[in-house]
Amino acid sequence: MRGFRTLRNRRYSGSILTAIAALGAMASASAWAGSSQPAGFRWESSLPLITPPADGAPGFHGVKDPSIVYHDGKYHVFLTTATSNGWGVAYTSFADWKDALKAPIIGLEKAPMGPGYRAAPQVFYFAPQKLWYLVYQGGDPLYSTSSDISDPTSWSAPKPFYDTVPEIVKQPNGKPGWLDFWTICDDQNCYLFFTNDNGSFYRAETSLAEFPKGFHNTTRVMEGRKEDIFEASNTYKIAGTNNYLTLIEAIGPKGRYFRAWTSDSLAGEWKPLTPDPMNIFASADNVRFKGRVWSEGVSHGEMIRSTSDQTMAIDPCKPLQFLYQGLDMEKGKTYEYIQLPYRLGVITAKGPNPISRMCPK
């Protein structure tokens, strides 16, 4: 969830971000033309694919923080909605991306999950229990379950992962500083990763048998400048290898972007994936757009996985795709934070990259 606590009182100018987007477009075109990042990533972005409905209720400002699985012939997307009533979690589904714009966006407040502050969902199928899990923030990390991912009224009442807040995440004022929770499991354990909008990346763990209970050993895994390790972490198993990938959103002069690290263990040390100084995964410098440049950077998103289960696997032998939120602002218009016109699009990797080179074929 995009810096909700720290940025909500700021105003945002479409003119400034339009200029940033133009700079990013020029840098992107230069990088593509000269193939100046042969060891890194190159991406192509779609136009916005999921947006607030054109005929929707007034005050539906944006869609953000997507989580996506492909199951039973459809894409199932859970996302944060920003409306005049506040933040919530909603669901949409479609068989093909060409149908995404027309697919209804259905809020989950009528499910037992209920109304209230809900944001930054992550969805996956927990195979040992034959249940779908929806992990999200409601101040603290919460989860709901369902036996039918396609039924937005089926999600259970929220339950917390923790009985008490770990001391390590408490701020000087005593309140917790944690957000954007992400679950991934290996053969023995499940891990809960999260960030704090202030330069820290954390991990907690429990056994596969105990999940979702028993999270303990909450540890700071990485630490850096606030701008360099900000939020929206997401972690994956690279299928067919012994490697894992972690992406974390950062803040740069051309907008938000993602950095990448790799490890041979979810409980291990994370090392930069690429040799460039900021181990860039996706940014204004390596994304070109099909059509107009509609976003100033690449913000909170999720890889389109090869499986829907708790292993969070991605296939290095197929072109990578990342569903992300971008800002589609009107030039000259000023926005409050909740009014920012976030839209969802997909970037697709073009050419060889550090993940495709791990393909075991």
GROMACS .gro file of C-alpha atoms in nm, residues 51-307:
model
  257
   51THR     CA    1  -0.931   0.097  -1.420
   52PRO     CA    2  -1.224   0.230  -1.217
   53PRO     CA    3  -1.535   0.170  -1.431
   54ALA     CA    4  -1.623   0.462  -1.655
   55ASP     CA    5  -1.984   0.441  -1.541
   56GLY     CA    6  -1.893   0.376  -1.178
   57ALA     CA    7  -2.002   0.568  -0.872
   58PRO     CA    8  -1.855   0.918  -0.823
   59GLY     CA    9  -1.554   0.919  -0.597
   60PHE     CA   10  -1.399   0.596  -0.727
   61HIS     CA   11  -1.051   0.737  -0.773
   62GLY     CA   12  -0.808   0.451  -0.826
   63VAL     CA   13  -0.720   0.082  -0.831
   64LYS     CA   14  -0.387  -0.030  -0.688
   65ASP     CA   15  -0.179  -0.298  -0.510
   66PRO     CA   16  -0.281  -0.591  -0.734
   67SER     CA   17  -0.245  -0.963  -0.663
   68ILE     CA   18  -0.314  -1.208  -0.944
   69VAL     CA   19  -0.348  -1.582  -1.009
   70TYR     CA   20  -0.457  -1.778  -1.315
   71HIS     CA   21  -0.698  -2.053  -1.215
   72ASP     CA   22  -0.967  -2.255  -1.387
   73GLY     CA   23  -0.932  -2.069  -1.716
   74LYS     CA   24  -0.945  -1.718  -1.571
   75TYR     CA   25  -0.727  -1.448  -1.423
   76HIS     CA   26  -0.840  -1.361  -1.070
   77VAL     CA   27  -0.722  -1.020  -0.951
   78PHE     CA   28  -0.755  -0.874  -0.601
   79LEU     CA   29  -0.673  -0.508  -0.556
   80THR     CA   30  -0.701  -0.203  -0.334
   81THR     CA   31  -0.971   0.047  -0.419
   82ALA     CA   32  -0.936   0.417  -0.338
   83THR     CA   33  -1.274   0.587  -0.307
   84SER     CA   34  -1.433   0.877  -0.126
   85ASN     CA   35  -1.525   0.623   0.145
   86GLY     CA   36  -1.160   0.525   0.201
   87TRP     CA   37  -0.958   0.214   0.121
   88GLY     CA   38  -1.098  -0.131   0.052
   89VAL     CA   39  -1.024  -0.460  -0.122
   90ALA     CA   40  -1.205  -0.568  -0.438
   91TYR     CA   41  -1.206  -0.852  -0.691
   92THR     CA   42  -1.226  -0.881  -1.069
   93SER     CA   43  -1.181  -1.171  -1.310
   94PHE     CA   44  -1.159  -1.228  -1.684
   95ALA     CA   45  -1.047  -1.495  -1.928
   96ASP     CA   46  -0.830  -1.270  -2.145
   97TRP     CA   47  -0.657  -0.936  -2.095
   98LYS     CA   48  -0.865  -0.783  -2.374
   99ASP     CA   49  -1.168  -0.831  -2.147
  100ALA     CA   50  -1.013  -0.677  -1.835
  101LEU     CA   51  -1.142  -0.321  -1.886
  102LYS     CA   52  -1.501  -0.442  -1.904
  103ALA     CA   53  -1.482  -0.688  -1.614
  104PRO     CA   54  -1.679  -0.573  -1.307
  105ILE     CA   55  -1.486  -0.472  -0.996
  106ILE     CA   56  -1.662  -0.613  -0.690
  107GLY     CA   57  -1.589  -0.495  -0.337
  108LEU     CA   58  -1.545  -0.760  -0.068
  109GLU     CA   59  -1.716  -0.562   0.209
  110LYS     CA   60  -2.035  -0.771   0.178
  111ALA     CA   61  -1.843  -1.092   0.255
  112PRO     CA   62  -1.786  -1.194   0.619
  113MET     CA   63  -1.452  -1.017   0.568
  114GLY     CA   64  -1.659  -0.701   0.616
  115PRO     CA   65  -1.600  -0.330   0.559
  116GLY     CA   66  -1.328  -0.111   0.709
  117TYR     CA   67  -0.969  -0.034   0.622
  118ARG     CA   68  -0.839  -0.315   0.401
  119ALA     CA   69  -0.550  -0.280   0.156
  120ALA     CA   70  -0.258  -0.443  -0.028
  121PRO     CA   71  -0.398  -0.795  -0.081
  122GLN     CA   72  -0.205  -1.109  -0.171
  123VAL     CA   73  -0.393  -1.418  -0.288
  124PHE     CA   74  -0.276  -1.779  -0.312
  125TYR     CA   75  -0.400  -2.136  -0.275
  126PHE     CA   76  -0.268  -2.311   0.033
  127ALA     CA   77  -0.259  -2.669  -0.094
  128PRO     CA   78  -0.214  -2.847   0.244
  129GLN     CA   79  -0.552  -2.711   0.361
  130LYS     CA   80  -0.721  -2.689   0.019
  131LEU     CA   81  -0.811  -2.327   0.091
  132TRP     CA   82  -0.756  -1.994  -0.078
  133TYR     CA   83  -0.587  -1.733   0.141
  134LEU     CA   84  -0.616  -1.359   0.111
  135VAL     CA   85  -0.348  -1.175   0.307
  136TYR     CA   86  -0.391  -0.800   0.355
  137GLN     CA   87  -0.321  -0.509   0.583
  138GLY     CA   88  -0.579  -0.367   0.817
  139GLY     CA   89  -0.328  -0.181   1.026
  140ASP     CA   90  -0.182  -0.518   1.131
  141PRO     CA   91  -0.136  -0.822   0.903
  142LEU     CA   92  -0.468  -1.002   0.854
  143TYR     CA   93  -0.597  -1.294   0.650
  144SER     CA   94  -0.926  -1.437   0.527
  145THR     CA   95  -0.994  -1.773   0.361
  146SER     CA   96  -1.231  -1.912   0.099
  147SER     CA   97  -1.298  -2.243  -0.072
  148ASP     CA   98  -1.405  -2.064  -0.392
  149ILE     CA   99  -1.181  -1.789  -0.529
  150SER     CA  100  -1.447  -1.688  -0.782
  151ASP     CA  101  -1.705  -1.599  -0.514
  152PRO     CA  102  -1.635  -1.250  -0.373
  153THR     CA  103  -1.892  -1.304  -0.096
  154SER     CA  104  -1.714  -1.612   0.041
  155TRP     CA  105  -1.417  -1.459   0.222
  156SER     CA  106  -1.412  -1.528   0.595
  157ALA     CA  107  -1.393  -1.272   0.875
  158PRO     CA  108  -1.044  -1.123   0.925
  159LYS     CA  109  -0.800  -1.300   1.156
  160PRO     CA  110  -0.462  -1.165   1.271
  161PHE     CA  111  -0.134  -1.344   1.212
  162TYR     CA  112   0.005  -1.214   1.543
  163ASP     CA  113  -0.143  -1.204   1.893
  164THR     CA  114   0.096  -0.923   1.987
  165VAL     CA  115   0.307  -0.685   1.783
  166PRO     CA  116   0.676  -0.788   1.765
  167GLU     CA  117   0.903  -0.542   1.941
  168ILE     CA  118   1.130  -0.511   1.639
  169VAL     CA  119   0.859  -0.343   1.429
  170LYS     CA  120   0.755  -0.087   1.689
  171GLN     CA  121   0.836   0.275   1.613
  172PRO     CA  122   0.969   0.525   1.871
  173ASN     CA  123   0.607   0.623   1.948
  174GLY     CA  124   0.528   0.260   2.031
  175LYS     CA  125   0.303   0.205   1.730
  176PRO     CA  126   0.385  -0.067   1.476
  177GLY     CA  127   0.552   0.028   1.151
  178TRP     CA  128   0.472  -0.253   0.904
  179LEU     CA  129   0.283  -0.294   0.578
  180ASP     CA  130   0.253  -0.485   0.248
  181PHE     CA  131   0.258  -0.839   0.386
  182TRP     CA  132   0.367  -1.129   0.167
  183THR     CA  133   0.350  -1.502   0.236
  184ILE     CA  134   0.556  -1.774   0.066
  185CYS     CA  135   0.632  -2.132   0.169
  186ASP     CA  136   0.894  -2.397   0.094
  187ASP     CA  137   0.868  -2.768   0.174
  188GLN     CA  138   0.899  -2.717   0.549
  189ASN     CA  139   0.817  -2.359   0.646
  190CYS     CA  140   0.608  -2.055   0.560
  191TYR     CA  141   0.749  -1.703   0.573
  192LEU     CA  142   0.585  -1.365   0.613
  193PHE     CA  143   0.783  -1.082   0.455
  194PHE     CA  144   0.702  -0.712   0.489
  195THR     CA  145   0.848  -0.361   0.485
  196ASN     CA  146   0.800  -0.045   0.691
  197ASP     CA  147   0.824   0.254   0.451
  198ASN     CA  148   1.147   0.343   0.627
  199GLY     CA  149   1.433   0.132   0.490
  200SER     CA  150   1.370  -0.206   0.656
  201PHE     CA  151   1.273  -0.545   0.511
  202TYR     CA  152   1.152  -0.806   0.761
  203ARG     CA  153   1.085  -1.179   0.776
  204ALA     CA  154   0.890  -1.400   1.016
  205GLU     CA  155   0.846  -1.776   1.000
  206THR     CA  156   0.625  -2.067   1.100
  207SER     CA  157   0.609  -2.433   1.002
  208LEU     CA  158   0.405  -2.549   0.706
  209ALA     CA  159   0.198  -2.761   0.946
  210GLU     CA  160   0.123  -2.467   1.180
  211PHE     CA  161   0.038  -2.206   0.915
  212PRO     CA  162  -0.127  -1.957   0.954
  213LYS     CA  163  -0.050  -1.974   1.325
  214GLY     CA  164   0.285  -1.971   1.499
  215PHE     CA  165   0.468  -1.688   1.325
  216HIS     CA  166   0.778  -1.603   1.526
  217ASN     CA  167   1.144  -1.503   1.494
  218THR     CA  168   1.056  -1.171   1.330
  219THR     CA  169   1.387  -1.049   1.191
  220ARG     CA  170   1.516  -0.750   0.997
  221VAL     CA  171   1.657  -0.905   0.680
  222MET     CA  172   1.783  -0.594   0.502
  223GLU     CA  173   1.826  -0.230   0.596
  224GLY     CA  174   1.904   0.082   0.396
  225ARG     CA  175   1.786   0.430   0.312
  226LYS     CA  176   1.411   0.484   0.321
  227GLU     CA  177   1.411   0.568  -0.050
  228ASP     CA  178   1.605   0.252  -0.140
  229ILE     CA  179   1.403  -0.006   0.056
  230PHE     CA  180   1.057   0.143   0.075
  231GLU     CA  181   0.762  -0.096   0.043
  232ALA     CA  182   0.563  -0.351  -0.162
  233SER     CA  183   0.803  -0.644  -0.132
  234ASN     CA  184   0.715  -0.963  -0.320
  235THR     CA  185   0.910  -1.289  -0.320
  236TYR     CA  186   0.902  -1.588  -0.558
  237LYS     CA  187   1.052  -1.931  -0.619
  238ILE     CA  188   1.226  -1.946  -0.958
  239ALA     CA  189   1.089  -2.277  -1.089
  240GLY     CA  190   1.339  -2.546  -1.183
  241THR     CA  191   1.618  -2.383  -0.980
  242ASN     CA  192   1.724  -2.352  -0.619
  243ASN     CA  193   1.686  -1.975  -0.632
  244TYR     CA  194   1.437  -1.725  -0.496
  245LEU     CA  195   1.367  -1.370  -0.612
  246THR     CA  196   1.267  -1.072  -0.397
  247LEU     CA  197   1.147  -0.742  -0.540
  248ILE     CA  198   1.115  -0.426  -0.330
  249GLU     CA  199   0.979  -0.090  -0.438
  250ALA     CA  200   1.206   0.212  -0.413
  251ILE     CA  201   1.175   0.586  -0.479
  252GLY     CA  202   1.386   0.754  -0.747
  253PRO     CA  203   1.405   1.089  -0.928
  254LYS     CA  204   1.191   0.949  -1.214
  255GLY     CA  205   0.927   0.790  -0.993
  256ARG     CA  206   0.881   0.458  -0.819
  257TYR     CA  207   1.078   0.154  -0.935
  258PHE     CA  208   1.159  -0.200  -0.827
  259ARG     CA  209   1.490  -0.344  -0.717
  260ALA     CA  210   1.575  -0.719  -0.724
  261TRP     CA  211   1.764  -0.959  -0.499
  262THR     CA  212   1.819  -1.334  -0.510
  263SER     CA  213   1.885  -1.605  -0.252
  264ASP     CA  214   1.916  -1.982  -0.240
  265SER     CA  215   1.695  -1.995   0.070
  266LEU     CA  216   1.393  -1.806   0.199
  267ALA     CA  217   1.570  -1.790   0.535
  268GLY     CA  218   1.901  -1.692   0.378
  269GLU     CA  219   2.093  -1.383   0.274
  270TRP     CA  220   1.965  -1.173  -0.016
  271LYS     CA  221   2.215  -1.057  -0.277
  272PRO     CA  222   2.162  -0.807  -0.563
  273LEU     CA  223   2.038  -0.980  -0.878
  274THR     CA  224   2.193  -0.738  -1.127
  275PRO     CA  225   2.535  -0.569  -1.132
  276ASP     CA  226   2.410  -0.212  -1.164
  277PRO     CA  227   2.442   0.004  -0.849
  278MET     CA  228   2.069  -0.014  -0.762
  279ASN     CA  229   2.003  -0.370  -0.891
  280ILE     CA  230   1.712  -0.241  -1.097
  281PHE     CA  231   1.427  -0.473  -1.194
  282ALA     CA  232   1.181  -0.229  -1.354
  283SER     CA  233   1.194   0.150  -1.373
  284ALA     CA  234   1.136   0.447  -1.602
  285ASP     CA  235   1.478   0.375  -1.754
  286ASN     CA  236   1.407   0.023  -1.882
  287VAL     CA  237   1.034   0.028  -1.959
  288ARG     CA  238   0.899   0.144  -2.294
  289PHE     CA  239   0.530   0.191  -2.361
  290LYS     CA  240   0.299   0.056  -2.629
  291GLY     CA  241   0.127   0.382  -2.716
  292ARG     CA  242   0.127   0.678  -2.482
  293VAL     CA  243   0.350   0.703  -2.174
  294TRP     CA  244   0.080   0.687  -1.910
  295SER     CA  245   0.278   0.615  -1.591
  296GLU     CA  246   0.573   0.798  -1.436
  297GLY     CA  247   0.726   0.475  -1.298
  298VAL     CA  248   0.653   0.120  -1.186
  299SER     CA  249   0.483   0.092  -0.848
  300HIS     CA  250   0.324  -0.180  -0.630
  301GLY     CA  251   0.266  -0.496  -0.834
  302GLU     CA  252   0.304  -0.868  -0.864
  303MET     CA  253   0.454  -1.121  -1.104
  304ILE     CA  254   0.212  -1.335  -1.302
  305ARG     CA  255   0.302  -1.670  -1.151
  306SER     CA  256   0.325  -2.015  -1.308
  307THR     CA  257   0.135  -2.167  -1.014
   0.00000   0.00000   0.00000
